[in-house]
Amino acid sequence: MKTKVVKISADDKAEKYEEAVLYLKTDNVVGIPTETVYGLAGNAFSELAVKRIFEAKGRPQDNPLIVHISEFSEIYDLVSEVPSVAEMLAKEFWPGPLTMILPKSEKIPFCVTAGLDSVAVRCPSHPVARKLIKNCGLPLAAPSANISGKPSPTKAIHVFKDLDGKIPLIIDGGESEEGVESTVISLCTPVPKLLRPGNVTLTELQRVLGNVLVDDAVLNPLKEGEKVSSPGMKYKHYSPDAQVVILKGSYSDFCSYVNERKTENTYAMVFDDEGDGLNVEFFSYGKKNDYRSLSNKLFDILRELDEKGAKQCFVRCPDDNSDDLAVLNRLLRAAAFRVIDLGDGV
Ligand code: TXA
Ligand code: MG
């Protein structure tokens, strides 16, 4: 299969979307831009489309998909119940990078939810994604458009590199602004529970909901045989081929540690305005203590490490304040939870 890439911008008219709409209406899958990461979209009501999504990504069958809608009113087809907290969250954060888990409706096939009685729903803010959903008149099931286990794609070229020859069409809607996947919150538990941190932060959720629990798997490795609330958390994720190690501590200790361990293919990820004193090639991944800036280039850099043939990469650790949870969560997984504390130096 030949994979076509078509650029579409927010102002383009309906004709531009026709090819994608036709593919989606006929159970085919399309790579689409969203503000978080690119998605691999298919008709959420079609078992065939969903099967094609799982096949193209090589995704384990027990990992459920998020269903995307273009406005709140479309939620009623997907869920059996809309609690008032869902309305409150939507009012505050939709369209945007927040996914809510709610009891599923009968119309959603179990292949979307991997057999669960709940379904994940999100209304993305990317204008191209919303227009596409509107023009199809269908909710779109879409996981991130990467090969399973690889960093999520934030540019159309990332999708092309992973899925060339496996899907007919990719829509290039520019770089994803947020850079990390949506925040996932379950509203099926007695107290709402954060399953995956994203750029709608824990503090923002608490402001609307009051008490919010944070799933253990957000910042900790799973214990042997532990049951997971969100199946995606048990899989190795975001991992480049290089061995990633997170270093906690001061910048000067970071430099000494890294310089001592330098080999031919050693890289570093540091905060903006750092890099002096390092003897290895480095990437600046964003402003310290600014979670939006840190999340933005993260996956792009993890992919670039692979392209450069990196063998090891040492990363400056973001502070573990609750706003940086998304960045820390993705880095911990990229590093397979390898974190070294260099001490308290300033
Ligand atoms: O930003 C995003 O959320 C992107 C864009 C494309 O919207 N999508 C995305 O999808 O990241 P994916 O499939 O890569 O991650 C979905 C996560 C997985 O960890 C999955 O286990 C969890 O959401 N999930 C989906 N349905 C669930 C459910 N019913 N209960 C618990 N977790 C669920
Ligand atoms: Mg994913």
Tab-separated table of C-alpha atoms and ligand atoms in Angstrom:
chain	number	residue	atom	x	y	z
A	1	MET	CA	0.000	0.000	0.000
A	2	LYS	CA	1.281	3.442	-0.862
A	3	THR	CA	0.984	6.008	1.929
A	4	LYS	CA	0.003	9.496	0.821
A	5	VAL	CA	0.683	12.591	2.941
A	6	VAL	CA	-1.639	15.578	2.430
A	7	LYS	CA	-1.162	18.973	4.069
A	8	ILE	CA	-4.393	20.427	5.432
A	9	SER	CA	-4.712	23.677	7.365
A	10	ALA	CA	-7.459	25.076	9.532
A	11	ASP	CA	-8.830	27.352	6.791
A	12	ASP	CA	-9.096	24.676	4.096
A	13	LYS	CA	-12.571	23.971	2.719
A	14	ALA	CA	-14.499	20.700	2.927
A	15	GLU	CA	-13.181	19.438	-0.447
A	16	LYS	CA	-9.700	19.134	1.034
A	17	TYR	CA	-11.066	16.666	3.584
A	18	GLU	CA	-12.998	14.532	1.090
A	19	GLU	CA	-10.388	11.845	0.532
A	20	ALA	CA	-9.858	11.336	4.281
A	21	VAL	CA	-13.605	11.348	4.907
A	22	LEU	CA	-14.114	8.694	2.255
A	23	TYR	CA	-11.429	6.481	3.736
A	24	LEU	CA	-12.899	6.849	7.206
A	25	LYS	CA	-16.451	6.156	6.056
A	26	THR	CA	-15.283	2.959	4.376
A	27	ASP	CA	-13.550	1.481	7.444
A	28	ASN	CA	-10.036	2.543	6.478
A	29	VAL	CA	-7.627	4.279	8.834
A	30	VAL	CA	-5.994	7.695	8.503
A	31	GLY	CA	-3.150	9.410	10.386
A	32	ILE	CA	-4.504	12.669	11.799
A	33	PRO	CA	-3.045	15.665	13.632
A	34	THR	CA	-4.223	16.558	17.119
A	35	GLU	CA	-2.879	19.194	19.509
A	36	THR	CA	-1.322	16.495	21.745
A	37	VAL	CA	0.194	13.936	19.360
A	38	TYR	CA	-0.807	12.489	15.978
A	39	GLY	CA	-3.529	9.839	16.064
A	40	LEU	CA	-4.303	6.809	13.923
A	41	ALA	CA	-8.020	7.255	13.333
A	42	GLY	CA	-10.844	4.945	12.310
A	43	ASN	CA	-14.635	4.805	12.673
A	44	ALA	CA	-15.248	3.983	16.349
A	45	PHE	CA	-18.460	2.110	15.478
A	46	SER	CA	-16.716	-0.189	12.978
A	47	GLU	CA	-15.061	-3.402	14.125
A	48	LEU	CA	-13.161	-3.623	10.839
A	49	ALA	CA	-11.722	-0.116	11.166
A	50	VAL	CA	-10.709	-0.821	14.755
A	51	LYS	CA	-9.076	-4.100	13.736
A	52	ARG	CA	-7.074	-2.188	11.112
A	53	ILE	CA	-5.878	0.304	13.734
A	54	PHE	CA	-4.579	-2.481	15.981
A	55	GLU	CA	-2.885	-4.220	13.042
A	56	ALA	CA	-1.148	-1.136	11.644
A	57	LYS	CA	0.314	-0.194	15.037
A	58	GLY	CA	1.080	-3.721	16.204
A	59	ARG	CA	-0.884	-2.805	19.325
A	60	PRO	CA	-1.621	-5.433	21.985
A	61	GLN	CA	-5.313	-6.387	21.829
A	62	ASP	CA	-5.913	-5.646	25.511
A	63	ASN	CA	-5.041	-1.934	25.267
A	64	PRO	CA	-8.221	0.132	24.687
A	65	LEU	CA	-8.555	3.156	22.386
A	66	ILE	CA	-9.679	6.745	22.943
A	67	VAL	CA	-12.757	7.877	20.976
A	68	HIS	CA	-12.607	11.426	19.596
A	69	ILE	CA	-15.586	13.730	19.107
A	70	SER	CA	-15.913	17.258	17.746
A	71	GLU	CA	-18.243	18.639	20.399
A	72	PHE	CA	-19.670	17.697	23.759
A	73	SER	CA	-23.155	16.761	22.492
A	74	GLU	CA	-21.664	13.822	20.567
A	75	ILE	CA	-20.759	12.123	23.857
A	76	TYR	CA	-24.300	10.816	24.387
A	77	ASP	CA	-23.847	8.205	21.628
A	78	LEU	CA	-20.727	6.828	23.263
A	79	VAL	CA	-21.498	6.588	26.962
A	80	SER	CA	-24.407	5.238	28.985
A	81	GLU	CA	-24.277	7.966	31.591
A	82	VAL	CA	-22.972	11.540	31.720
A	83	PRO	CA	-22.319	12.483	35.354
A	84	SER	CA	-22.283	16.174	36.235
A	85	VAL	CA	-18.519	16.048	36.857
A	86	ALA	CA	-18.048	15.138	33.181
A	87	GLU	CA	-19.995	18.235	32.168
A	88	MET	CA	-17.946	20.364	34.546
A	89	LEU	CA	-14.665	19.039	33.175
A	90	ALA	CA	-15.778	19.451	29.578
A	91	LYS	CA	-16.851	23.015	30.228
A	92	GLU	CA	-13.422	23.808	31.599
A	93	PHE	CA	-11.081	21.763	29.401
A	94	TRP	CA	-12.796	20.773	26.130
A	95	PRO	CA	-11.887	21.056	23.414
A	96	GLY	CA	-8.424	20.150	24.652
A	97	PRO	CA	-5.981	17.579	26.009
A	98	LEU	CA	-8.265	15.792	28.495
A	99	THR	CA	-9.671	12.269	28.128
A	100	MET	CA	-12.482	11.073	30.379
A	101	ILE	CA	-13.246	7.424	31.115
A	102	LEU	CA	-16.996	6.810	31.443
A	103	PRO	CA	-19.355	3.806	31.304
A	104	LYS	CA	-19.650	2.776	27.654
A	105	SER	CA	-22.833	2.732	25.575
A	106	GLU	CA	-23.979	-0.358	23.687
A	107	LYS	CA	-23.061	1.272	20.379
A	108	ILE	CA	-19.344	1.146	21.144
A	109	PRO	CA	-17.947	-2.257	20.189
A	110	PHE	CA	-15.888	-4.095	22.801
A	111	CYS	CA	-12.888	-4.171	20.466
A	112	VAL	CA	-12.558	-0.387	21.072
A	113	THR	CA	-12.517	-0.800	24.848
A	114	ALA	CA	-10.557	-4.063	24.894
A	115	GLY	CA	-13.485	-5.762	26.600
A	116	LEU	CA	-13.922	-3.113	29.329
A	117	ASP	CA	-17.347	-1.667	30.250
A	118	SER	CA	-15.885	1.831	30.120
A	119	VAL	CA	-14.857	4.002	27.194
A	120	ALA	CA	-12.296	6.803	26.905
A	121	VAL	CA	-13.641	9.983	25.266
A	122	ARG	CA	-11.839	13.138	24.160
A	123	CYS	CA	-12.736	16.273	22.227
A	124	PRO	CA	-9.476	17.501	20.676
A	125	SER	CA	-8.892	21.201	20.049
A	126	HIS	CA	-6.911	20.862	16.826
A	127	PRO	CA	-9.082	22.562	14.200
A	128	VAL	CA	-8.236	20.010	11.487
A	129	ALA	CA	-9.116	17.070	13.747
A	130	ARG	CA	-12.425	18.638	14.726
A	131	LYS	CA	-13.374	19.532	11.181
A	132	LEU	CA	-12.525	16.015	10.027
A	133	ILE	CA	-14.723	14.438	12.718
A	134	LYS	CA	-17.556	16.838	11.829
A	135	ASN	CA	-17.258	16.191	8.109
A	136	CYS	CA	-17.289	12.404	8.648
A	137	GLY	CA	-20.203	12.559	11.037
A	138	LEU	CA	-18.496	9.742	12.978
A	139	PRO	CA	-16.675	9.476	16.292
A	140	LEU	CA	-13.063	8.464	15.600
A	141	ALA	CA	-11.213	5.884	17.642
A	142	ALA	CA	-7.550	6.918	17.633
A	143	PRO	CA	-4.506	5.763	19.548
A	144	SER	CA	-1.239	7.629	19.035
A	145	ALA	CA	-0.035	6.991	15.472
A	146	ASN	CA	3.276	5.319	16.335
A	147	ILE	CA	4.346	1.708	16.142
A	148	SER	CA	3.527	0.327	19.608
A	149	GLY	CA	6.329	1.009	22.090
A	150	LYS	CA	7.908	3.869	20.121
A	151	PRO	CA	7.654	7.529	21.173
A	152	SER	CA	4.357	9.125	20.126
A	153	PRO	CA	4.482	11.143	16.902
A	154	THR	CA	4.308	14.926	17.087
A	155	LYS	CA	4.921	15.543	13.375
A	156	ALA	CA	3.467	13.966	10.213
A	157	ILE	CA	6.952	12.758	9.257
A	158	HIS	CA	7.115	10.686	12.467
A	159	VAL	CA	3.877	8.944	11.466
A	160	PHE	CA	5.218	8.387	7.967
A	161	LYS	CA	8.431	6.843	9.297
A	162	ASP	CA	6.498	4.404	11.501
A	163	LEU	CA	3.532	3.553	9.279
A	164	ASP	CA	4.637	4.027	5.668
A	165	GLY	CA	3.080	1.257	3.551
A	166	LYS	CA	0.643	0.273	6.307
A	167	ILE	CA	-2.006	3.004	5.990
A	168	PRO	CA	-3.352	4.831	2.934
A	169	LEU	CA	-3.277	8.430	4.137
A	170	ILE	CA	-1.683	10.810	6.637
A	171	ILE	CA	-2.989	14.342	7.135
A	172	ASP	CA	-0.171	16.784	7.868
A	173	GLY	CA	-1.634	19.498	10.075
A	174	GLY	CA	1.685	20.806	11.392
A	175	GLU	CA	3.533	20.061	14.594
A	176	SER	CA	1.454	19.029	17.640
A	177	GLU	CA	1.502	21.968	20.043
A	178	GLU	CA	1.274	20.111	23.347
A	179	GLY	CA	3.731	17.341	22.508
A	180	VAL	CA	2.530	14.779	25.074
A	181	GLU	CA	-0.641	12.697	25.040
A	182	SER	CA	-3.800	13.860	26.793
A	183	THR	CA	-4.427	13.649	30.513
A	184	VAL	CA	-6.576	10.557	31.207
A	185	ILE	CA	-8.986	10.665	34.145
A	186	SER	CA	-11.363	7.910	35.181
A	187	LEU	CA	-14.819	9.035	36.291
A	188	CYS	CA	-15.866	5.421	36.868
A	189	THR	CA	-14.247	5.284	40.309
A	190	PRO	CA	-15.933	6.661	43.487
A	191	VAL	CA	-13.262	9.401	43.579
A	192	PRO	CA	-11.976	10.544	40.147
A	193	LYS	CA	-8.603	8.989	39.401
A	194	LEU	CA	-5.772	10.331	37.268
A	195	LEU	CA	-4.564	7.448	35.098
A	196	ARG	CA	-2.179	9.310	32.803
A	197	PRO	CA	-0.857	12.834	33.402
A	198	GLY	CA	-0.903	15.305	30.523
A	199	ASN	CA	-1.023	19.040	30.007
A	200	VAL	CA	-4.316	19.428	31.831
A	201	THR	CA	-2.525	19.228	35.163
A	202	LEU	CA	-3.440	17.607	38.451
A	203	THR	CA	-3.752	21.065	40.040
A	204	GLU	CA	-6.219	22.133	37.345
A	205	LEU	CA	-8.269	18.958	37.800
A	206	GLN	CA	-8.329	19.400	41.580
A	207	ARG	CA	-9.592	22.947	41.118
A	208	VAL	CA	-12.693	21.596	39.356
A	209	LEU	CA	-13.162	18.251	41.104
A	210	GLY	CA	-11.756	18.746	44.583
A	211	ASN	CA	-10.314	15.388	45.515
A	212	VAL	CA	-8.471	13.495	42.752
A	213	LEU	CA	-6.553	10.261	43.285
A	214	VAL	CA	-3.373	9.592	41.337
A	215	ASP	CA	-2.921	6.056	40.071
A	216	ASP	CA	0.226	4.398	41.446
A	217	ALA	CA	1.415	3.532	37.963
A	218	VAL	CA	1.805	7.235	37.078
A	219	LEU	CA	5.227	7.532	38.704
A	220	ASN	CA	6.060	3.984	39.789
A	221	PRO	CA	6.953	0.822	37.924
A	222	LEU	CA	4.332	-1.906	38.079
A	223	LYS	CA	4.930	-4.637	40.577
A	224	GLU	CA	4.963	-8.221	39.382
A	225	GLY	CA	1.361	-9.364	38.719
A	226	GLU	CA	-0.184	-5.993	39.713
A	227	LYS	CA	-3.593	-5.161	38.213
A	228	VAL	CA	-3.600	-1.944	36.185
A	229	SER	CA	-6.369	0.661	35.960
A	230	SER	CA	-5.278	1.691	32.499
A	231	PRO	CA	-3.941	-1.153	30.375
A	232	GLY	CA	-1.598	1.198	28.457
A	233	MET	CA	0.486	1.622	31.592
A	234	LYS	CA	1.792	-1.890	31.660
A	235	TYR	CA	3.515	-1.645	28.322
A	236	LYS	CA	7.006	-0.423	27.660
A	237	HIS	CA	6.511	3.013	26.247
A	238	TYR	CA	8.220	5.888	24.540
A	239	SER	CA	11.461	4.008	24.447
A	240	PRO	CA	14.237	4.992	22.103
A	241	ASP	CA	16.931	2.417	21.355
A	242	ALA	CA	19.408	4.330	23.523
A	243	GLN	CA	19.609	3.639	27.235
A	244	VAL	CA	18.052	6.685	28.889
A	245	VAL	CA	19.084	7.600	32.449
A	246	ILE	CA	17.505	10.404	34.480
A	247	LEU	CA	19.884	12.277	36.787
A	248	LYS	CA	18.552	14.187	39.801
A	249	GLY	CA	20.668	16.943	41.311
A	250	SER	CA	22.545	20.109	40.428
A	251	TYR	CA	23.719	21.045	36.947
A	252	SER	CA	27.386	20.946	37.927
A	253	ASP	CA	27.026	17.417	39.336
A	254	PHE	CA	25.191	16.455	36.142
A	255	CYS	CA	28.111	17.696	34.014
A	256	SER	CA	30.733	15.863	36.058
A	257	TYR	CA	28.749	12.630	36.022
A	258	VAL	CA	28.074	12.724	32.277
A	259	ASN	CA	31.547	13.835	31.237
A	260	GLU	CA	33.091	10.965	33.174
A	261	ARG	CA	30.899	8.472	31.359
A	262	LYS	CA	31.277	9.877	27.893
A	263	THR	CA	31.584	7.337	25.090
A	264	GLU	CA	31.258	7.860	21.350
A	265	ASN	CA	27.488	7.783	21.324
A	266	THR	CA	26.605	9.567	24.539
A	267	TYR	CA	24.057	12.375	24.508
A	268	ALA	CA	22.440	14.613	27.102
A	269	MET	CA	19.063	16.321	27.487
A	270	VAL	CA	19.304	19.534	29.474
A	271	PHE	CA	17.159	22.572	30.237
A	272	ASP	CA	17.321	25.698	28.077
A	273	ASP	CA	20.387	27.870	28.799
A	274	GLU	CA	22.349	24.837	30.024
A	275	GLY	CA	25.025	22.962	28.079
A	276	ASP	CA	28.178	24.862	29.068
A	277	GLY	CA	30.727	22.527	30.581
A	278	LEU	CA	29.291	19.385	28.938
A	279	ASN	CA	31.619	17.349	26.736
A	280	VAL	CA	28.843	15.492	24.906
A	281	GLU	CA	26.318	16.519	22.270
A	282	PHE	CA	23.164	17.771	23.974
A	283	PHE	CA	19.541	18.661	23.293
A	284	SER	CA	17.808	21.525	25.089
A	285	TYR	CA	14.380	20.177	25.870
A	286	GLY	CA	12.692	23.217	27.365
A	287	LYS	CA	12.534	25.706	30.197
A	288	LYS	CA	13.103	24.363	33.717
A	289	ASN	CA	9.843	24.403	35.722
A	290	ASP	CA	7.719	25.128	32.644
A	291	TYR	CA	5.859	21.914	31.878
A	292	ARG	CA	4.455	23.126	28.567
A	293	SER	CA	7.834	24.028	27.252
A	294	LEU	CA	9.356	20.731	28.497
A	295	SER	CA	6.644	18.539	26.982
A	296	ASN	CA	6.769	20.197	23.632
A	297	LYS	CA	9.981	18.733	22.147
A	298	LEU	CA	10.266	15.613	24.295
A	299	PHE	CA	9.149	12.935	21.824
A	300	ASP	CA	10.848	14.614	18.900
A	301	ILE	CA	14.157	14.446	20.772
A	302	LEU	CA	13.620	10.804	21.789
A	303	ARG	CA	13.103	9.979	18.114
A	304	GLU	CA	16.147	11.983	17.072
A	305	LEU	CA	18.308	9.994	19.503
A	306	ASP	CA	17.448	6.892	17.484
A	307	GLU	CA	18.283	8.597	14.216
A	308	LYS	CA	21.664	9.624	15.555
A	309	GLY	CA	22.375	6.084	16.746
A	310	ALA	CA	22.643	7.188	20.386
A	311	LYS	CA	23.718	4.459	22.806
A	312	GLN	CA	23.091	6.351	26.037
A	313	CYS	CA	21.391	9.605	26.970
A	314	PHE	CA	21.511	11.341	30.344
A	315	VAL	CA	18.563	13.586	31.154
A	316	ARG	CA	18.186	16.474	33.597
A	317	CYS	CA	15.305	15.574	35.879
A	318	PRO	CA	12.318	17.958	36.011
A	319	ASP	CA	11.224	18.906	39.520
A	320	ASP	CA	8.552	16.561	40.794
A	321	ASN	CA	5.995	19.292	41.324
A	322	SER	CA	2.543	18.244	40.159
A	323	ASP	CA	2.583	20.395	37.026
A	324	ASP	CA	5.527	18.478	35.606
A	325	LEU	CA	3.959	15.033	36.120
A	326	ALA	CA	3.370	14.446	32.406
A	327	VAL	CA	6.988	15.069	31.465
A	328	LEU	CA	8.304	13.041	34.378
A	329	ASN	CA	5.911	10.158	33.633
A	330	ARG	CA	7.045	9.930	29.983
A	331	LEU	CA	10.725	10.297	30.859
A	332	LEU	CA	10.504	7.596	33.534
A	333	ARG	CA	9.091	5.201	30.973
A	334	ALA	CA	11.649	6.159	28.327
A	335	ALA	CA	14.289	5.481	30.990
A	336	ALA	CA	12.663	2.232	32.168
A	337	PHE	CA	12.655	3.916	35.617
A	338	ARG	CA	16.451	4.321	35.744
A	339	VAL	CA	16.886	7.368	38.002
A	340	ILE	CA	20.131	8.276	39.765
A	341	ASP	CA	20.189	10.785	42.601
A	342	LEU	CA	23.413	12.784	42.494
A	343	GLY	CA	22.756	14.471	45.841
A	344	ASP	CA	21.569	17.870	46.990
A	345	GLY	CA	24.208	20.222	45.588
A	346	VAL	CA	22.933	23.538	44.224
B	1	TXA	O1	-3.576	12.665	23.339
B	1	TXA	C1	-4.022	11.523	23.212
B	1	TXA	O2	-4.705	10.975	24.092
B	1	TXA	C2	-3.700	10.793	21.897
B	1	TXA	C3	-4.385	11.539	20.753
B	1	TXA	C4	-4.271	10.824	19.438
B	1	TXA	O3	-5.712	11.818	21.101
B	1	TXA	N1	-4.130	9.418	21.979
B	1	TXA	C5	-3.482	8.500	22.730
B	1	TXA	O4	-4.000	7.244	22.647
B	1	TXA	O5	-2.530	8.763	23.426
B	1	TXA	P1	-3.247	5.937	23.170
B	1	TXA	O6	-4.054	4.824	22.664
B	1	TXA	O7	-1.840	5.973	22.757
B	1	TXA	O8	-3.413	5.990	24.715
B	1	TXA	C6	-4.671	5.779	25.305
B	1	TXA	C7	-4.511	5.457	26.776
B	1	TXA	C8	-3.912	4.092	26.987
B	1	TXA	O9	-3.004	4.144	28.071
B	1	TXA	C9	-5.132	3.233	27.335
B	1	TXA	O10	-4.803	2.124	28.120
B	1	TXA	C10	-6.014	4.239	28.077
B	1	TXA	O11	-5.795	5.473	27.393
B	1	TXA	N2	-7.429	3.882	27.992
B	1	TXA	C11	-8.237	3.888	26.919
B	1	TXA	N3	-9.475	3.446	27.233
B	1	TXA	C12	-9.461	3.171	28.542
B	1	TXA	C13	-10.428	2.669	29.471
B	1	TXA	N4	-11.662	2.370	29.084
B	1	TXA	N5	-10.039	2.511	30.766
B	1	TXA	C14	-8.784	2.813	31.171
B	1	TXA	N6	-7.827	3.278	30.335
B	1	TXA	C15	-8.155	3.442	29.057
B	2	MG	MG	0.141	5.612	22.620
